[in-house]
């Protein structure tokens, strides 16, 4: 149980940490100042969520590690974020598509986790839900605005949706970790969340006059610590100082 | 009976002398407006360009707490840019125009941001020294004669004092840390000390615009007065955590103030003219982000126009 809960927390925390990191990379690159602030703000929310969940993960593990040890001293194979979160920023449509897919997932996930029998997870979910509700509203509006904007923005938004589609089924994969924790009421069944997610995506894509892609190759692996090539570079950069100066405190 | 220019100027100066704020719709001399447009847009651009040297370390911030603080700080700077552009727009120039002037090299930003950030302690040095110098200037500007500018400054000063404290905290932590961290901190101070002193602008004797700006109370205190206040405050802070300012001539005087060595004004003017280490990089980055965002801004307008048409049809 301890191991499963630890791993479950890492999944949640790593999703926020890596997506937050990607958004932070975009700072000073926004299409205009208000949007730059908005993206940095979302990043800040996500890093805060990661900090809270990883802190709990460290406590559950009980090996004396901290949230920073988990963020800055773990190797790639022990990261469990879904591959979508580590995909590079590219243009603004890609950032929007990635964010929308994750926000919709997080919204339904945290709405359900709010009822978790684990008090810490339920408290973190309730706090995160307030932030994620706003994130989802914002990214949905952007999908619609870009999809129904100019021809150029429509093409770019559709391309981004198509390109990232392959990374969207990984969010709903379940294994023995989920089974064990669902039985105890700690984790939630992802099947109903997938149904809600599909409904939301269909609704927003329709409003955006965009087409839902067909499922083809769907990426998998993050539940076992397998990632795309991008995660290694993120960690090389993110973990550089703590790894180069292991005894230093910052 | 209409007022003559002379009468308007007299009334304007009386308001200034009586500490009555000038508001956007009030009459003001052309040169007052021009002076403010230059200074406020330069200030706004500085906040925005200043996001880059700090943004350079977000992805390498060494703890989750450090990353959150840096993100929040950069977000604040962007917010300051917004207030200042908005305040400057009350003078009848649009933000698009300000940005165009920046890209054309007609508007400047603070030269301090043309220096690179080379190690993590630079995040401390920027907060402590650069924001520290900015606060000294901005506290004074809270009393500036143009109402929207003064009010923007009040808000900005509140956040800047947090920035300075977090910068000093980074430096203090590093000085209490390993030998390598101490070296990084000293190196950061060595590189940022002189450029921070230059932030206050040329000596009063060489500052061409100062006298008019002081008469109109756009500036409330001279460059040298503000610089000296910063020096006297900052050297003891450096010494308190074991850092040494890179000025062999810095000496404590009996009255508690510091006498310091000469500033290399050739370097200052060189960087102002565009020949600093990062001038091209910073401006190119801003232009690239602006150009890359063009299709997004166009999409926003197109979408909003479609929405308006739909509303008309629906009604």
PDB file of C-alpha atoms in Angstrom, chain A residues 17 21 24-25 27-34 36-37 40-41 43-44 47-48 51 67-68 71-72 92-93 142 144-146 148-150 152-153 156 237-238 240-242 245 247-250, chain B residues 48 51-52 55 57-65 67-68 71-72 74-75 78-79 81-82 85 95 120 173-174 178 180-181 184 285 289-290 293 295-300 302-303 306-307 310:
ATOM      1  CA  UNK A  17       6.073  19.529 -12.149  1.00  0.00           C
ATOM      2  CA  UNK A  21       8.451  23.466 -16.107  1.00  0.00           C
ATOM      3  CA  UNK A  24       8.035  28.304 -17.267  1.00  0.00           C
ATOM      4  CA  UNK A  25      10.277  27.920 -20.322  1.00  0.00           C
ATOM      5  CA  UNK A  27       8.262  33.090 -19.914  1.00  0.00           C
ATOM      6  CA  UNK A  28       8.970  36.283 -21.935  1.00  0.00           C
ATOM      7  CA  UNK A  29       7.878  34.539 -25.148  1.00  0.00           C
ATOM      8  CA  UNK A  30       4.136  35.184 -24.949  1.00  0.00           C
ATOM      9  CA  UNK A  31       2.171  36.742 -27.849  1.00  0.00           C
ATOM     10  CA  UNK A  32       1.487  39.761 -25.617  1.00  0.00           C
ATOM     11  CA  UNK A  33       2.207  40.771 -22.061  1.00  0.00           C
ATOM     12  CA  UNK A  34      -1.101  39.763 -20.449  1.00  0.00           C
ATOM     13  CA  UNK A  36       2.815  36.006 -20.754  1.00  0.00           C
ATOM     14  CA  UNK A  37       1.672  36.723 -17.210  1.00  0.00           C
ATOM     15  CA  UNK A  40       3.672  32.131 -15.882  1.00  0.00           C
ATOM     16  CA  UNK A  41       0.783  32.167 -13.420  1.00  0.00           C
ATOM     17  CA  UNK A  43       3.167  27.506 -14.285  1.00  0.00           C
ATOM     18  CA  UNK A  44       3.363  28.835 -10.746  1.00  0.00           C
ATOM     19  CA  UNK A  47       4.805  24.016  -9.451  1.00  0.00           C
ATOM     20  CA  UNK A  48       2.935  24.743  -6.212  1.00  0.00           C
ATOM     21  CA  UNK A  51       5.510  20.804  -4.312  1.00  0.00           C
ATOM     22  CA  UNK A  67      10.066  17.173  -2.092  1.00  0.00           C
ATOM     23  CA  UNK A  68      13.217  18.754  -3.501  1.00  0.00           C
ATOM     24  CA  UNK A  71      12.186  16.685  -7.932  1.00  0.00           C
ATOM     25  CA  UNK A  72      15.917  17.196  -8.273  1.00  0.00           C
ATOM     26  CA  UNK A  92       1.294  28.980 -29.057  1.00  0.00           C
ATOM     27  CA  UNK A  93      -1.276  26.559 -30.523  1.00  0.00           C
ATOM     28  CA  UNK A 142      -8.008  29.672 -26.343  1.00  0.00           C
ATOM     29  CA  UNK A 144     -12.091  28.067 -29.376  1.00  0.00           C
ATOM     30  CA  UNK A 145     -10.535  31.446 -30.162  1.00  0.00           C
ATOM     31  CA  UNK A 146      -7.708  29.981 -32.235  1.00  0.00           C
ATOM     32  CA  UNK A 148     -12.508  29.930 -34.877  1.00  0.00           C
ATOM     33  CA  UNK A 149     -10.079  32.820 -35.459  1.00  0.00           C
ATOM     34  CA  UNK A 150      -8.230  33.225 -38.768  1.00  0.00           C
ATOM     35  CA  UNK A 152      -3.888  30.460 -40.128  1.00  0.00           C
ATOM     36  CA  UNK A 153      -4.818  30.027 -36.485  1.00  0.00           C
ATOM     37  CA  UNK A 156      -2.167  25.701 -36.451  1.00  0.00           C
ATOM     38  CA  UNK A 237      18.556  21.328 -17.078  1.00  0.00           C
ATOM     39  CA  UNK A 238      16.256  21.287 -14.060  1.00  0.00           C
ATOM     40  CA  UNK A 240      21.799  20.700 -12.912  1.00  0.00           C
ATOM     41  CA  UNK A 241      22.578  22.722  -9.771  1.00  0.00           C
ATOM     42  CA  UNK A 242      21.517  20.211  -7.094  1.00  0.00           C
ATOM     43  CA  UNK A 245      26.720  20.763  -5.970  1.00  0.00           C
ATOM     44  CA  UNK A 247      26.020  19.331  -0.549  1.00  0.00           C
ATOM     45  CA  UNK A 248      24.859  22.891  -1.265  1.00  0.00           C
ATOM     46  CA  UNK A 249      21.650  24.278   0.207  1.00  0.00           C
ATOM     47  CA  UNK A 250      19.821  26.902  -1.857  1.00  0.00           C
TER      48      UNK A 250
ATOM     49  CA  UNK B  48       9.605  43.815 -19.686  1.00  0.00           C
ATOM     50  CA  UNK B  51      12.154  39.433 -17.571  1.00  0.00           C
ATOM     51  CA  UNK B  52      14.801  37.918 -19.846  1.00  0.00           C
ATOM     52  CA  UNK B  55      13.934  34.090 -17.091  1.00  0.00           C
ATOM     53  CA  UNK B  57      17.474  30.810 -14.745  1.00  0.00           C
ATOM     54  CA  UNK B  58      13.854  29.697 -14.183  1.00  0.00           C
ATOM     55  CA  UNK B  59      14.426  26.271 -15.680  1.00  0.00           C
ATOM     56  CA  UNK B  60      17.571  25.845 -13.551  1.00  0.00           C
ATOM     57  CA  UNK B  61      16.228  27.190 -10.239  1.00  0.00           C
ATOM     58  CA  UNK B  62      17.723  24.779  -7.674  1.00  0.00           C
ATOM     59  CA  UNK B  63      14.663  24.154  -5.469  1.00  0.00           C
ATOM     60  CA  UNK B  64      10.909  24.180  -5.886  1.00  0.00           C
ATOM     61  CA  UNK B  65      10.681  27.137  -3.526  1.00  0.00           C
ATOM     62  CA  UNK B  67      11.511  28.304  -8.714  1.00  0.00           C
ATOM     63  CA  UNK B  68       8.182  29.531  -7.347  1.00  0.00           C
ATOM     64  CA  UNK B  71       8.370  32.783 -11.313  1.00  0.00           C
ATOM     65  CA  UNK B  72       6.309  35.043  -9.053  1.00  0.00           C
ATOM     66  CA  UNK B  74       9.140  37.730 -13.028  1.00  0.00           C
ATOM     67  CA  UNK B  75       5.372  37.769 -13.155  1.00  0.00           C
ATOM     68  CA  UNK B  78       5.603  41.805 -16.275  1.00  0.00           C
ATOM     69  CA  UNK B  79       2.728  43.252 -14.248  1.00  0.00           C
ATOM     70  CA  UNK B  81       5.317  46.661 -17.315  1.00  0.00           C
ATOM     71  CA  UNK B  82       1.550  46.512 -17.781  1.00  0.00           C
ATOM     72  CA  UNK B  85       2.329  50.955 -20.339  1.00  0.00           C
ATOM     73  CA  UNK B  95       1.300  50.323 -26.403  1.00  0.00           C
ATOM     74  CA  UNK B 120      22.469  31.313  -9.835  1.00  0.00           C
ATOM     75  CA  UNK B 173      22.057  31.774   1.836  1.00  0.00           C
ATOM     76  CA  UNK B 174      24.874  31.358  -0.643  1.00  0.00           C
ATOM     77  CA  UNK B 178      29.704  25.988   0.386  1.00  0.00           C
ATOM     78  CA  UNK B 180      31.599  27.330  -4.456  1.00  0.00           C
ATOM     79  CA  UNK B 181      28.386  29.106  -3.518  1.00  0.00           C
ATOM     80  CA  UNK B 184      29.320  32.495  -7.115  1.00  0.00           C
ATOM     81  CA  UNK B 285      14.357  38.068 -28.281  1.00  0.00           C
ATOM     82  CA  UNK B 289       8.410  36.842 -29.387  1.00  0.00           C
ATOM     83  CA  UNK B 290       6.398  39.771 -30.736  1.00  0.00           C
ATOM     84  CA  UNK B 293       2.722  36.225 -31.511  1.00  0.00           C
ATOM     85  CA  UNK B 295      -0.888  35.336 -35.752  1.00  0.00           C
ATOM     86  CA  UNK B 296      -2.264  34.873 -32.229  1.00  0.00           C
ATOM     87  CA  UNK B 297      -3.127  38.557 -31.878  1.00  0.00           C
ATOM     88  CA  UNK B 298      -4.730  38.499 -35.340  1.00  0.00           C
ATOM     89  CA  UNK B 299      -6.766  35.435 -34.385  1.00  0.00           C
ATOM     90  CA  UNK B 300      -8.026  37.236 -31.255  1.00  0.00           C
ATOM     91  CA  UNK B 302     -10.829  37.924 -35.984  1.00  0.00           C
ATOM     92  CA  UNK B 303     -12.601  35.868 -33.335  1.00  0.00           C
ATOM     93  CA  UNK B 306     -17.006  37.150 -35.562  1.00  0.00           C
ATOM     94  CA  UNK B 307     -18.538  37.190 -32.092  1.00  0.00           C
ATOM     95  CA  UNK B 310     -23.067  36.857 -34.321  1.00  0.00           C
TER      96      UNK B 310
END
